[in-house]
Amino acid sequence: MALDVLRAARKTACHRLLADALTQRLDRAGVPAGLRARLGQTIERTLALVETALLDGAAERLARQAASALYHVASAAVMACEAMAIATQGGDARRLLLARLVLDHRLAPRDPLAADDLDHATAIEDALLGDAPVPLAAATALV
């Protein structure tokens, strides 16, 4: 499947179309600036990875990594936009926190020997696992 993603990217530049669509959707949704900036940077890094995989003679080596990155960045962006649509109507903003977690755990470089920010992680876990809806202001403070 990952090789099919690269074939489609090579043939139609659909990865660029996806990135443009995600960027436009994020701009319209009003995602908090810090998260919006991280998503934008991650979209650009993902495009660079796909382009590298397309140029590499041994594309199979990078195909899975590039396809996974496209999937994760798209899911994070869509969750952030959905959160804004739901939360601005008084609904639950949990998806904003989930988008942040996708960035942190699937797309961000990470030192496996560095201690995590346990207070921040606990606050996100508490918000996600609590029974009450997460207000937009609370989610924005955590992302």
PDB file of C-alpha atoms in Angstrom:
ATOM      1  CA  MET A   1       0.000   0.000   0.000  1.00  0.00           C
ATOM      2  CA  ALA A   2       2.850   2.387   0.801  1.00  0.00           C
ATOM      3  CA  LEU A   3       4.307   1.842  -2.671  1.00  0.00           C
ATOM      4  CA  ASP A   4       0.889   2.654  -4.145  1.00  0.00           C
ATOM      5  CA  VAL A   5       0.930   5.936  -2.215  1.00  0.00           C
ATOM      6  CA  LEU A   6       4.271   6.815  -3.806  1.00  0.00           C
ATOM      7  CA  ARG A   7       3.071   5.781  -7.272  1.00  0.00           C
ATOM      8  CA  ALA A   8       0.073   8.086  -6.905  1.00  0.00           C
ATOM      9  CA  ALA A   9       2.296  10.885  -5.616  1.00  0.00           C
ATOM     10  CA  ARG A  10       4.660  10.449  -8.555  1.00  0.00           C
ATOM     11  CA  LYS A  11       1.857  10.333 -11.111  1.00  0.00           C
ATOM     12  CA  THR A  12      -0.527  13.026  -9.844  1.00  0.00           C
ATOM     13  CA  ALA A  13       1.315  14.967  -7.117  1.00  0.00           C
ATOM     14  CA  CYS A  14      -1.630  14.116  -4.865  1.00  0.00           C
ATOM     15  CA  HIS A  15       0.569  14.600  -1.783  1.00  0.00           C
ATOM     16  CA  ARG A  16       0.830  18.288  -2.671  1.00  0.00           C
ATOM     17  CA  LEU A  17      -2.930  18.508  -3.232  1.00  0.00           C
ATOM     18  CA  LEU A  18      -3.520  16.878   0.152  1.00  0.00           C
ATOM     19  CA  ALA A  19      -1.119  19.298   1.849  1.00  0.00           C
ATOM     20  CA  ASP A  20      -2.815  22.289   0.211  1.00  0.00           C
ATOM     21  CA  ALA A  21      -6.255  21.052   1.239  1.00  0.00           C
ATOM     22  CA  LEU A  22      -5.130  20.454   4.827  1.00  0.00           C
ATOM     23  CA  THR A  23      -3.450  23.864   5.028  1.00  0.00           C
ATOM     24  CA  GLN A  24      -6.559  25.637   3.719  1.00  0.00           C
ATOM     25  CA  ARG A  25      -8.781  23.724   6.118  1.00  0.00           C
ATOM     26  CA  LEU A  26      -6.525  24.592   9.065  1.00  0.00           C
ATOM     27  CA  ASP A  27      -6.535  28.271   8.067  1.00  0.00           C
ATOM     28  CA  ARG A  28     -10.341  28.357   7.952  1.00  0.00           C
ATOM     29  CA  ALA A  29     -10.858  26.381  11.165  1.00  0.00           C
ATOM     30  CA  GLY A  30      -9.183  28.821  13.547  1.00  0.00           C
ATOM     31  CA  VAL A  31      -6.903  26.218  15.155  1.00  0.00           C
ATOM     32  CA  PRO A  32      -4.879  27.776  18.010  1.00  0.00           C
ATOM     33  CA  ALA A  33      -1.723  29.438  16.674  1.00  0.00           C
ATOM     34  CA  GLY A  34       0.839  27.198  18.379  1.00  0.00           C
ATOM     35  CA  LEU A  35      -0.791  23.978  17.227  1.00  0.00           C
ATOM     36  CA  ARG A  36      -1.462  25.465  13.799  1.00  0.00           C
ATOM     37  CA  ALA A  37       2.219  26.334  13.410  1.00  0.00           C
ATOM     38  CA  ARG A  38       3.332  22.840  14.445  1.00  0.00           C
ATOM     39  CA  LEU A  39       0.859  21.258  12.044  1.00  0.00           C
ATOM     40  CA  GLY A  40       2.043  23.509   9.214  1.00  0.00           C
ATOM     41  CA  GLN A  41       5.686  22.662   9.864  1.00  0.00           C
ATOM     42  CA  THR A  42       4.864  18.970  10.037  1.00  0.00           C
ATOM     43  CA  ILE A  43       2.946  19.116   6.765  1.00  0.00           C
ATOM     44  CA  GLU A  44       6.014  20.690   5.128  1.00  0.00           C
ATOM     45  CA  ARG A  45       8.356  18.091   6.634  1.00  0.00           C
ATOM     46  CA  THR A  46       6.038  15.330   5.438  1.00  0.00           C
ATOM     47  CA  LEU A  47       6.055  16.724   1.902  1.00  0.00           C
ATOM     48  CA  ALA A  48       9.848  16.825   1.994  1.00  0.00           C
ATOM     49  CA  LEU A  49       9.952  13.183   3.080  1.00  0.00           C
ATOM     50  CA  VAL A  50       7.598  12.145   0.270  1.00  0.00           C
ATOM     51  CA  GLU A  51       9.708  14.089  -2.243  1.00  0.00           C
ATOM     52  CA  THR A  52      12.853  12.391  -0.936  1.00  0.00           C
ATOM     53  CA  ALA A  53      11.189   8.988  -1.266  1.00  0.00           C
ATOM     54  CA  LEU A  54      10.161   9.829  -4.839  1.00  0.00           C
ATOM     55  CA  LEU A  55      13.739  10.756  -5.775  1.00  0.00           C
ATOM     56  CA  ASP A  56      15.357   7.825  -4.004  1.00  0.00           C
ATOM     57  CA  GLY A  57      16.205   4.905  -6.278  1.00  0.00           C
ATOM     58  CA  ALA A  58      15.339   2.532  -3.435  1.00  0.00           C
ATOM     59  CA  ALA A  59      11.967   4.133  -2.684  1.00  0.00           C
ATOM     60  CA  GLU A  60      10.707   1.020  -0.910  1.00  0.00           C
ATOM     61  CA  ARG A  61      13.007   1.940   1.937  1.00  0.00           C
ATOM     62  CA  LEU A  62      11.143   5.192   2.583  1.00  0.00           C
ATOM     63  CA  ALA A  63       7.705   4.333   1.218  1.00  0.00           C
ATOM     64  CA  ARG A  64       6.230   3.097   4.490  1.00  0.00           C
ATOM     65  CA  GLN A  65       7.655   6.014   6.456  1.00  0.00           C
ATOM     66  CA  ALA A  66       6.320   8.558   3.939  1.00  0.00           C
ATOM     67  CA  ALA A  67       2.871   6.950   3.678  1.00  0.00           C
ATOM     68  CA  SER A  68       2.599   6.729   7.461  1.00  0.00           C
ATOM     69  CA  ALA A  69       3.614  10.368   7.822  1.00  0.00           C
ATOM     70  CA  LEU A  70       0.937  11.428   5.313  1.00  0.00           C
ATOM     71  CA  TYR A  71      -1.666   9.432   7.222  1.00  0.00           C
ATOM     72  CA  HIS A  72      -0.692  10.810  10.623  1.00  0.00           C
ATOM     73  CA  VAL A  73      -0.390  14.445   9.571  1.00  0.00           C
ATOM     74  CA  ALA A  74      -3.750  14.263   7.781  1.00  0.00           C
ATOM     75  CA  SER A  75      -5.443  12.692  10.802  1.00  0.00           C
ATOM     76  CA  ALA A  76      -3.953  15.287  13.178  1.00  0.00           C
ATOM     77  CA  ALA A  77      -5.035  18.172  10.949  1.00  0.00           C
ATOM     78  CA  VAL A  78      -8.549  16.834  10.468  1.00  0.00           C
ATOM     79  CA  MET A  79      -8.971  16.177  14.201  1.00  0.00           C
ATOM     80  CA  ALA A  80      -7.843  19.726  14.989  1.00  0.00           C
ATOM     81  CA  CYS A  81     -10.320  21.171  12.488  1.00  0.00           C
ATOM     82  CA  GLU A  82     -13.151  18.973  13.753  1.00  0.00           C
ATOM     83  CA  ALA A  83     -12.380  20.018  17.307  1.00  0.00           C
ATOM     84  CA  MET A  84     -12.717  23.660  16.377  1.00  0.00           C
ATOM     85  CA  ALA A  85     -16.017  23.101  14.572  1.00  0.00           C
ATOM     86  CA  ILE A  86     -17.467  21.176  17.510  1.00  0.00           C
ATOM     87  CA  ALA A  87     -16.011  23.331  20.274  1.00  0.00           C
ATOM     88  CA  THR A  88     -17.063  26.665  18.802  1.00  0.00           C
ATOM     89  CA  GLN A  89     -20.625  25.397  19.018  1.00  0.00           C
ATOM     90  CA  GLY A  90     -20.174  24.653  22.713  1.00  0.00           C
ATOM     91  CA  GLY A  91     -19.112  21.035  22.246  1.00  0.00           C
ATOM     92  CA  ASP A  92     -16.205  18.950  23.433  1.00  0.00           C
ATOM     93  CA  ALA A  93     -12.680  19.919  22.290  1.00  0.00           C
ATOM     94  CA  ARG A  94     -11.026  16.556  23.013  1.00  0.00           C
ATOM     95  CA  ARG A  95     -10.046  16.116  19.364  1.00  0.00           C
ATOM     96  CA  LEU A  96      -7.728  19.099  19.714  1.00  0.00           C
ATOM     97  CA  LEU A  97      -5.837  17.201  22.408  1.00  0.00           C
ATOM     98  CA  LEU A  98      -5.789  14.064  20.272  1.00  0.00           C
ATOM     99  CA  ALA A  99      -4.307  16.044  17.381  1.00  0.00           C
ATOM    100  CA  ARG A 100      -1.546  17.222  19.711  1.00  0.00           C
ATOM    101  CA  LEU A 101      -0.865  13.651  20.817  1.00  0.00           C
ATOM    102  CA  VAL A 102      -0.571  12.473  17.199  1.00  0.00           C
ATOM    103  CA  LEU A 103       2.025  15.179  16.593  1.00  0.00           C
ATOM    104  CA  ASP A 104       3.914  14.318  19.767  1.00  0.00           C
ATOM    105  CA  HIS A 105       3.863  10.539  19.516  1.00  0.00           C
ATOM    106  CA  ARG A 106       3.758   9.793  15.795  1.00  0.00           C
ATOM    107  CA  LEU A 107       5.456  12.692  14.025  1.00  0.00           C
ATOM    108  CA  ALA A 108       7.845  14.530  16.340  1.00  0.00           C
ATOM    109  CA  PRO A 109      11.475  13.578  16.826  1.00  0.00           C
ATOM    110  CA  ARG A 110      11.943  12.323  20.338  1.00  0.00           C
ATOM    111  CA  ASP A 111      14.864  11.414  22.562  1.00  0.00           C
ATOM    112  CA  PRO A 112      13.954   8.027  24.072  1.00  0.00           C
ATOM    113  CA  LEU A 113      16.160   8.738  27.083  1.00  0.00           C
ATOM    114  CA  ALA A 114      14.737  12.168  27.896  1.00  0.00           C
ATOM    115  CA  ALA A 115      12.215  12.459  30.696  1.00  0.00           C
ATOM    116  CA  ASP A 116       8.726  13.398  29.547  1.00  0.00           C
ATOM    117  CA  ASP A 117       6.889  16.411  30.931  1.00  0.00           C
ATOM    118  CA  LEU A 118       4.768  14.338  33.308  1.00  0.00           C
ATOM    119  CA  ASP A 119       2.652  17.242  34.531  1.00  0.00           C
ATOM    120  CA  HIS A 120       1.600  18.150  31.008  1.00  0.00           C
ATOM    121  CA  ALA A 121       0.998  14.515  30.033  1.00  0.00           C
ATOM    122  CA  THR A 122      -1.105  13.979  33.165  1.00  0.00           C
ATOM    123  CA  ALA A 123      -3.170  17.090  32.431  1.00  0.00           C
ATOM    124  CA  ILE A 124      -3.912  15.860  28.897  1.00  0.00           C
ATOM    125  CA  GLU A 125      -4.757  12.364  30.149  1.00  0.00           C
ATOM    126  CA  ASP A 126      -7.067  13.776  32.812  1.00  0.00           C
ATOM    127  CA  ALA A 127      -8.855  15.920  30.250  1.00  0.00           C
ATOM    128  CA  LEU A 128      -9.238  13.052  27.776  1.00  0.00           C
ATOM    129  CA  LEU A 129     -10.379  10.501  30.335  1.00  0.00           C
ATOM    130  CA  GLY A 130     -12.674  12.755  32.327  1.00  0.00           C
ATOM    131  CA  ASP A 131     -16.441  12.478  32.092  1.00  0.00           C
ATOM    132  CA  ALA A 132     -17.031  16.179  31.478  1.00  0.00           C
ATOM    133  CA  PRO A 133     -16.618  17.736  28.030  1.00  0.00           C
ATOM    134  CA  VAL A 134     -13.336  19.580  27.524  1.00  0.00           C
ATOM    135  CA  PRO A 135     -13.980  23.282  26.882  1.00  0.00           C
ATOM    136  CA  LEU A 136     -12.097  24.922  24.029  1.00  0.00           C
ATOM    137  CA  ALA A 137     -10.179  27.238  26.400  1.00  0.00           C
ATOM    138  CA  ALA A 138      -8.936  24.271  28.445  1.00  0.00           C
ATOM    139  CA  ALA A 139      -7.902  22.317  25.345  1.00  0.00           C
ATOM    140  CA  THR A 140      -6.174  25.366  23.865  1.00  0.00           C
ATOM    141  CA  ALA A 141      -4.176  25.811  27.070  1.00  0.00           C
ATOM    142  CA  LEU A 142      -2.957  22.213  26.787  1.00  0.00           C
ATOM    143  CA  VAL A 143      -1.996  22.184  23.122  1.00  0.00           C
TER     144      VAL A 143
END
